[in-house]
PDB file of C-alpha atoms in Angstrom:
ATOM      1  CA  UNK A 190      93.326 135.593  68.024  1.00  0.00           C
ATOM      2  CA  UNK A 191      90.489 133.924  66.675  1.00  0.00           C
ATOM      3  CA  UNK A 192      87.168 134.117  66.537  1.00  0.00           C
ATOM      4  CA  UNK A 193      87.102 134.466  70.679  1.00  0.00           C
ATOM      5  CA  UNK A 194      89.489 137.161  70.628  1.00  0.00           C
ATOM      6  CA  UNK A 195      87.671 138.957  67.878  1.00  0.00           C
ATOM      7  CA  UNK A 196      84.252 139.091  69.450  1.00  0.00           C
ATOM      8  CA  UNK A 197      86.444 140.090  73.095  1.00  0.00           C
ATOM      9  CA  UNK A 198      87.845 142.900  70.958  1.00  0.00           C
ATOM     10  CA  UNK A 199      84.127 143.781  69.596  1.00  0.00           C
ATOM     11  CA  UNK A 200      82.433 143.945  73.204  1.00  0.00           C
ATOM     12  CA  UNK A 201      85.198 145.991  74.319  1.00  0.00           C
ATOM     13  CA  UNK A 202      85.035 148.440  71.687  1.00  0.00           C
ATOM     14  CA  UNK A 203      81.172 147.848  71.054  1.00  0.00           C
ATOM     15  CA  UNK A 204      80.256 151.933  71.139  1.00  0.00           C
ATOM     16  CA  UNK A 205      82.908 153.135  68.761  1.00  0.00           C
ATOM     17  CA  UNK A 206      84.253 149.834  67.025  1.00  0.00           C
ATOM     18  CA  UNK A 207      87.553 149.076  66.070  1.00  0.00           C
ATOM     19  CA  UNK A 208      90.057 150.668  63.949  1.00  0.00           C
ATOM     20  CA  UNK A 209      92.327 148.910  61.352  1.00  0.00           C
ATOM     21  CA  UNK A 210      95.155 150.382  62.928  1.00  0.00           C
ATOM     22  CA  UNK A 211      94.026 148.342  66.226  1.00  0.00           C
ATOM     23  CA  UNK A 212      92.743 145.524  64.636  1.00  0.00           C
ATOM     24  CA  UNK A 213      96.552 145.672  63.151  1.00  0.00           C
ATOM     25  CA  UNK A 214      98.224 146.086  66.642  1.00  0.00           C
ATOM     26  CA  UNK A 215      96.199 143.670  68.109  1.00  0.00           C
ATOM     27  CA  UNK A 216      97.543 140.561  65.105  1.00  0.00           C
ATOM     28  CA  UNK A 217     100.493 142.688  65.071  1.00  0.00           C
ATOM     29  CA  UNK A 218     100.576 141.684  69.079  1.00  0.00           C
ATOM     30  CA  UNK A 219      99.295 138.030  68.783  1.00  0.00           C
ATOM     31  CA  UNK A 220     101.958 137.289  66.228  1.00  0.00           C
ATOM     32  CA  UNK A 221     104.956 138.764  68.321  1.00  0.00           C
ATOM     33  CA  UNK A 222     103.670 136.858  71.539  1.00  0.00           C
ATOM     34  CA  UNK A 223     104.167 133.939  69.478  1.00  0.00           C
ATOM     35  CA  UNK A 224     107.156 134.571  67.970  1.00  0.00           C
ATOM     36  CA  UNK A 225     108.360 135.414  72.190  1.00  0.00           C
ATOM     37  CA  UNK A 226     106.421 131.900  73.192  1.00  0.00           C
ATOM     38  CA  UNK A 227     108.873 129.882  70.442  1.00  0.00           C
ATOM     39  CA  UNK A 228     112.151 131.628  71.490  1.00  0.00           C
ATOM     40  CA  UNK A 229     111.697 130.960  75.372  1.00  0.00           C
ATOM     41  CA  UNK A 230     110.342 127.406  74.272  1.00  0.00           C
ATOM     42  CA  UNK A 231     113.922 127.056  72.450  1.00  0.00           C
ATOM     43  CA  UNK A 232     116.147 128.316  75.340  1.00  0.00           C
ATOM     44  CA  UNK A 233     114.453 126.439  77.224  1.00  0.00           C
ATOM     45  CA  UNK A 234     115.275 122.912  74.789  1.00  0.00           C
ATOM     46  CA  UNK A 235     118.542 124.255  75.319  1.00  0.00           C
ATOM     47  CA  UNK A 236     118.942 124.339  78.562  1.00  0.00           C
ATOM     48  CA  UNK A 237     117.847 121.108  78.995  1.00  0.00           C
ATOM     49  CA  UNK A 238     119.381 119.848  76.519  1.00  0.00           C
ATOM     50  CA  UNK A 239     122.298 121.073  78.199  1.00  0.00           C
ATOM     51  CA  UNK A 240     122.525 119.563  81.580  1.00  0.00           C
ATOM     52  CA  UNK A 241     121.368 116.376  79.951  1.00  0.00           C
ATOM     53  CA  UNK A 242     117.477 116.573  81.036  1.00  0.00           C
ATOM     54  CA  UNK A 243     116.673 116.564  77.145  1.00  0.00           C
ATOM     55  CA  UNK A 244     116.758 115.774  73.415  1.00  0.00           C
ATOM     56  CA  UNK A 245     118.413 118.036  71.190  1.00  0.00           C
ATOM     57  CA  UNK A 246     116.068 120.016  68.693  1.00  0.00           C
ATOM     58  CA  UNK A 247     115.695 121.582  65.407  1.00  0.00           C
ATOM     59  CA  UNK A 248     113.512 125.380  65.345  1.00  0.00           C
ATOM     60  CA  UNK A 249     111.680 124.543  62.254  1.00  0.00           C
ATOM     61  CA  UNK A 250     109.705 127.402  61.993  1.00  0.00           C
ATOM     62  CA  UNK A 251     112.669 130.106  62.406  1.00  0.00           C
ATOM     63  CA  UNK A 252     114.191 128.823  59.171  1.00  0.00           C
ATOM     64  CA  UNK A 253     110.789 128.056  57.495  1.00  0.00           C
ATOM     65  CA  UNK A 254     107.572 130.233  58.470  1.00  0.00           C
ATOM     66  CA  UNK A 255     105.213 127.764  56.500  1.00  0.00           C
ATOM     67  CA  UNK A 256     106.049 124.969  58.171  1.00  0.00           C
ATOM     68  CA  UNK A 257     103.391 123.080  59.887  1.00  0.00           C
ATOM     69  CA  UNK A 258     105.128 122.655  63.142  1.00  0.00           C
ATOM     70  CA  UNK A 259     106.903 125.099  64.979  1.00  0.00           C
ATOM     71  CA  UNK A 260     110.327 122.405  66.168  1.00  0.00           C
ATOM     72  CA  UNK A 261     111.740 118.872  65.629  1.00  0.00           C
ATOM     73  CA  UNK A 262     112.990 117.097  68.725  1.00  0.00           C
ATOM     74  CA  UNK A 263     115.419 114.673  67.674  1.00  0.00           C
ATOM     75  CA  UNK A 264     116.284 110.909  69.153  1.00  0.00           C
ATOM     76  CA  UNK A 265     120.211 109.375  68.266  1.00  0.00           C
ATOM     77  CA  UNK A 266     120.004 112.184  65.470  1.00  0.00           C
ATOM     78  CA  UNK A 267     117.082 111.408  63.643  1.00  0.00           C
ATOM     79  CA  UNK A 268     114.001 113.310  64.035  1.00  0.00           C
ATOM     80  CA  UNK A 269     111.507 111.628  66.628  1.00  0.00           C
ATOM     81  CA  UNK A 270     108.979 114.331  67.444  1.00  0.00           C
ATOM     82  CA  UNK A 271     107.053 117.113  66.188  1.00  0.00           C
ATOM     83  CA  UNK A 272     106.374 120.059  68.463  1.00  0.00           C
ATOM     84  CA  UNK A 273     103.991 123.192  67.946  1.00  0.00           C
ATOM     85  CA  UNK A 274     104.464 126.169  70.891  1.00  0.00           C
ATOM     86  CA  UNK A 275     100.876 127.588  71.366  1.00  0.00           C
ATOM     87  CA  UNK A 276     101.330 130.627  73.175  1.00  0.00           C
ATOM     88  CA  UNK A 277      99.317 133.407  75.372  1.00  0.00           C
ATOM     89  CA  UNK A 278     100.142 135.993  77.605  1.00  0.00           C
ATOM     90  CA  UNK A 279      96.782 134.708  79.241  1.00  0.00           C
ATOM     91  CA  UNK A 280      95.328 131.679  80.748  1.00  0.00           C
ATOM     92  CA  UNK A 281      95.867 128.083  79.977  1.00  0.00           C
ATOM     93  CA  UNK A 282      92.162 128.096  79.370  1.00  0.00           C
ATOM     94  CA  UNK A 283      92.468 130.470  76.188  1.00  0.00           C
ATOM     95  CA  UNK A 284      91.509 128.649  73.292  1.00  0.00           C
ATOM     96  CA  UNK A 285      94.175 127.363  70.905  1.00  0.00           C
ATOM     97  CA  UNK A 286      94.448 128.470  67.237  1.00  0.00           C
ATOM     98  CA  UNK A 287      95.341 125.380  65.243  1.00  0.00           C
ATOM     99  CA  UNK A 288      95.620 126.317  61.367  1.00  0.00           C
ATOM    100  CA  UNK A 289      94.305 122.876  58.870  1.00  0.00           C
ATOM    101  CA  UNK A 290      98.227 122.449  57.705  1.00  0.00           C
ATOM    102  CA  UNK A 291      99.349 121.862  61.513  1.00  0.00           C
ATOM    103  CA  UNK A 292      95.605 119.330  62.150  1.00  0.00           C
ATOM    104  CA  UNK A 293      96.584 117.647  58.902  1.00  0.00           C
ATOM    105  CA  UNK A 294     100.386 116.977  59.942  1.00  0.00           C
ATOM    106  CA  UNK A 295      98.903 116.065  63.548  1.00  0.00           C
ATOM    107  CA  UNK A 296      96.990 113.422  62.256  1.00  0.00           C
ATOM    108  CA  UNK A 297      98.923 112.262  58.996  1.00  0.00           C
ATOM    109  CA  UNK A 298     102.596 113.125  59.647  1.00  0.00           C
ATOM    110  CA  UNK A 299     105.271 110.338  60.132  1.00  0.00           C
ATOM    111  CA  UNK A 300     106.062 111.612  63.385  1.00  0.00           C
ATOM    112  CA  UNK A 301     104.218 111.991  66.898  1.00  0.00           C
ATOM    113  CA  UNK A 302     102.799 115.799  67.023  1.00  0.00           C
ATOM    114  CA  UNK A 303     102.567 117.675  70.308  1.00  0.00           C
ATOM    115  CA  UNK A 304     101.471 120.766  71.659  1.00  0.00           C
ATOM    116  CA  UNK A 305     103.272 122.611  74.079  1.00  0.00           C
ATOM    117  CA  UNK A 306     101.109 124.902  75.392  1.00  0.00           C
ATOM    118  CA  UNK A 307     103.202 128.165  77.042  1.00  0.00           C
ATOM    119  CA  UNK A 308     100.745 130.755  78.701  1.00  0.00           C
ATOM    120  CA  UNK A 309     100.915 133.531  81.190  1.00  0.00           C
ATOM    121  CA  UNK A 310     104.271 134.518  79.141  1.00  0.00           C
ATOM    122  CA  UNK A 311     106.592 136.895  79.476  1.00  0.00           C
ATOM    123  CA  UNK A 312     109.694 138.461  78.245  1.00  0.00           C
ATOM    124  CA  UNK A 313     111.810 135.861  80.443  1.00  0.00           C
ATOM    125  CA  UNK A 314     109.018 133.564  81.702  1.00  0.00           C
ATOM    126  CA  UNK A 315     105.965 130.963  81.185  1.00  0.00           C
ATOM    127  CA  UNK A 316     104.447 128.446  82.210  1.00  0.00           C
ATOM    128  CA  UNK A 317     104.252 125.266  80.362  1.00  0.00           C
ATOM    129  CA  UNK A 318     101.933 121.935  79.740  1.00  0.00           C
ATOM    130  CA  UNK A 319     102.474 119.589  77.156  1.00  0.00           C
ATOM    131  CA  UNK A 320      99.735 117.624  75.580  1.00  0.00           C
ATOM    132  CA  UNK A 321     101.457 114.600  73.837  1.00  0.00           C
ATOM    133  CA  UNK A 322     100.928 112.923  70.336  1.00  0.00           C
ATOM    134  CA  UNK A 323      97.790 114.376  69.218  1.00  0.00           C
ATOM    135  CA  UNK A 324      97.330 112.159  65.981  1.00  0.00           C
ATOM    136  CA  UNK A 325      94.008 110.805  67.292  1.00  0.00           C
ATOM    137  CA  UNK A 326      92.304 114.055  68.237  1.00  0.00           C
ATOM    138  CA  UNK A 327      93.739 115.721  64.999  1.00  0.00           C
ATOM    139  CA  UNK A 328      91.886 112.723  63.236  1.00  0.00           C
ATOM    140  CA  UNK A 329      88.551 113.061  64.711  1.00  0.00           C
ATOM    141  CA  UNK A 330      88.734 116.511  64.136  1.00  0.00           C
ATOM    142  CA  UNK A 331      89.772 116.525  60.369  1.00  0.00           C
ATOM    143  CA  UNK A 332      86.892 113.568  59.951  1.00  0.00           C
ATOM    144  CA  UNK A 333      84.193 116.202  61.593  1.00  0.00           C
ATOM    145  CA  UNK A 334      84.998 118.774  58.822  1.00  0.00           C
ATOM    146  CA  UNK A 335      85.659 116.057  55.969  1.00  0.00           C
ATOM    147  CA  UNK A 336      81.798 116.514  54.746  1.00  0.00           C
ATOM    148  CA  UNK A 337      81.573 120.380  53.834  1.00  0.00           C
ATOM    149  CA  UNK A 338      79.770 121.383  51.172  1.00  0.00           C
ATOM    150  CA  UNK A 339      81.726 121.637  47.591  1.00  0.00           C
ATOM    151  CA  UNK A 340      83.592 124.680  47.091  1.00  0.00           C
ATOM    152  CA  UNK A 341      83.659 125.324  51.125  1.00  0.00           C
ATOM    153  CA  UNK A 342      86.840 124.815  53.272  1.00  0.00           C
ATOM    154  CA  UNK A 343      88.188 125.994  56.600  1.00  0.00           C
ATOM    155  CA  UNK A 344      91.644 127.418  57.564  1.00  0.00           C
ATOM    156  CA  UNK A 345      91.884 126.460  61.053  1.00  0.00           C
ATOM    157  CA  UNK A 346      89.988 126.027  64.379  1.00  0.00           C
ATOM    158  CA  UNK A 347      90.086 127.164  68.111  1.00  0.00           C
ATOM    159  CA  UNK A 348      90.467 124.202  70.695  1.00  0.00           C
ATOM    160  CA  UNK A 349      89.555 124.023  74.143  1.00  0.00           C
ATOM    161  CA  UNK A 350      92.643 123.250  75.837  1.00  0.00           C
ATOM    162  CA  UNK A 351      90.495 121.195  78.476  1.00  0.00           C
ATOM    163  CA  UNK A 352      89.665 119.259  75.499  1.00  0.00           C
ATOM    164  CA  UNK A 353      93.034 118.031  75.009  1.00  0.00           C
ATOM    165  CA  UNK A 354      95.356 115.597  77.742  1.00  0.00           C
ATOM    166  CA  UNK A 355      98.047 117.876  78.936  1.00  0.00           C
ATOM    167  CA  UNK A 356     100.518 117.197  81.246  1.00  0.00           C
ATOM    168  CA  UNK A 357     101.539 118.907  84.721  1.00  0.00           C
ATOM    169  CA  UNK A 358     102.411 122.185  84.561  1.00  0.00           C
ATOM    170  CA  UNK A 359     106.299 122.961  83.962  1.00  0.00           C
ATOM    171  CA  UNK A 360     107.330 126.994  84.654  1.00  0.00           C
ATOM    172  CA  UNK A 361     110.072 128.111  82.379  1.00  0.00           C
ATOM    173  CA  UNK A 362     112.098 130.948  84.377  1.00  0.00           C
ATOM    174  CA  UNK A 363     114.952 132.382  82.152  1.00  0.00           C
ATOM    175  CA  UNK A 364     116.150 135.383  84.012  1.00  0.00           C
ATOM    176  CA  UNK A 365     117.964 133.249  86.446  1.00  0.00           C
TER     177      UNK A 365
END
């Protein structure tokens, strides 16, 4: 995804370029990996939820595929938390694709936003960090592209994860 994965798919395929039909299969790929990244993210709620380790939550995106936020963790029943699954079969270290919607609900949204970043995923597995409440970065980030020229506007960016405070590392194993 992005313009990262773009130039990797360039290099790779430098001599002959690349199709459409793999330039398809490749955001045909990105998009079901992320799709795979939000269901084991919400089994995972679940089962926490379950044995009383969690809150319970609402899969935003599954019901609404605009929505700036991929799920709704919830406090006494109320919403309390916003939470976008960024997901690669990769590295942590992959950059992460965040469109202007989600930056703009990061940084002006009524609730806290957070990123849980799920990488090295599989059908039944991933490993997990969590970087918490991102209003401020969102913010600086927004103010940085505020001052484009007239007419000229941006869709999302790519973000270092090292850029951002995660947490420790959680690994999400649901074939036991």
């Amino acid at each position: 995804g992005g313009l990262d994965g773009l130039t990797r798919l360039r290099n790779r395929r430098r001599a002959r370029g690349v199709s459409r039909e793999e330039l398809a299969r490749s955001r045909k790929g990105a998009e079901q990996l992320g799709r795979l990244g939000e269901e084991i993210l919400n089994a995972w709620f679940e089962a926490q939820h379950q044995i009383g380790n969690g809150p319970e939550c609402c899969w935003d995106s599954d019901t609404n595929a605009v929505a700036p936020y991929d799920f709704t963790l919830m406090s006494e029943g109320n919403p309390a938390r916003r939470v976008d699954a960024k997901s690669t079969s990769g590295d942590f270290r992959n950059p992460i694709h965040v469109s202007l919607s989600e930056l703009i609900e990061m940084a002006r949204g009524d609730l806290p936003y957070d990123i849980y970043r799920l990488y090295t995923v599989t059908d039944d597995s991933a490993r997990l960090r969590v970087a918490n409440d991102l209003r401020e970065f969102a913010s600086r980030v927004l103010d940085a592209i505020s001052d484009l020229p007239e007419g000229v506007s941006i869709d999302s960016v790519s973000i270092n994860p090292d850029k951002l405070a995660f947490g420790d590392e959680i690994i999400i194993d649901l074939s036991k």
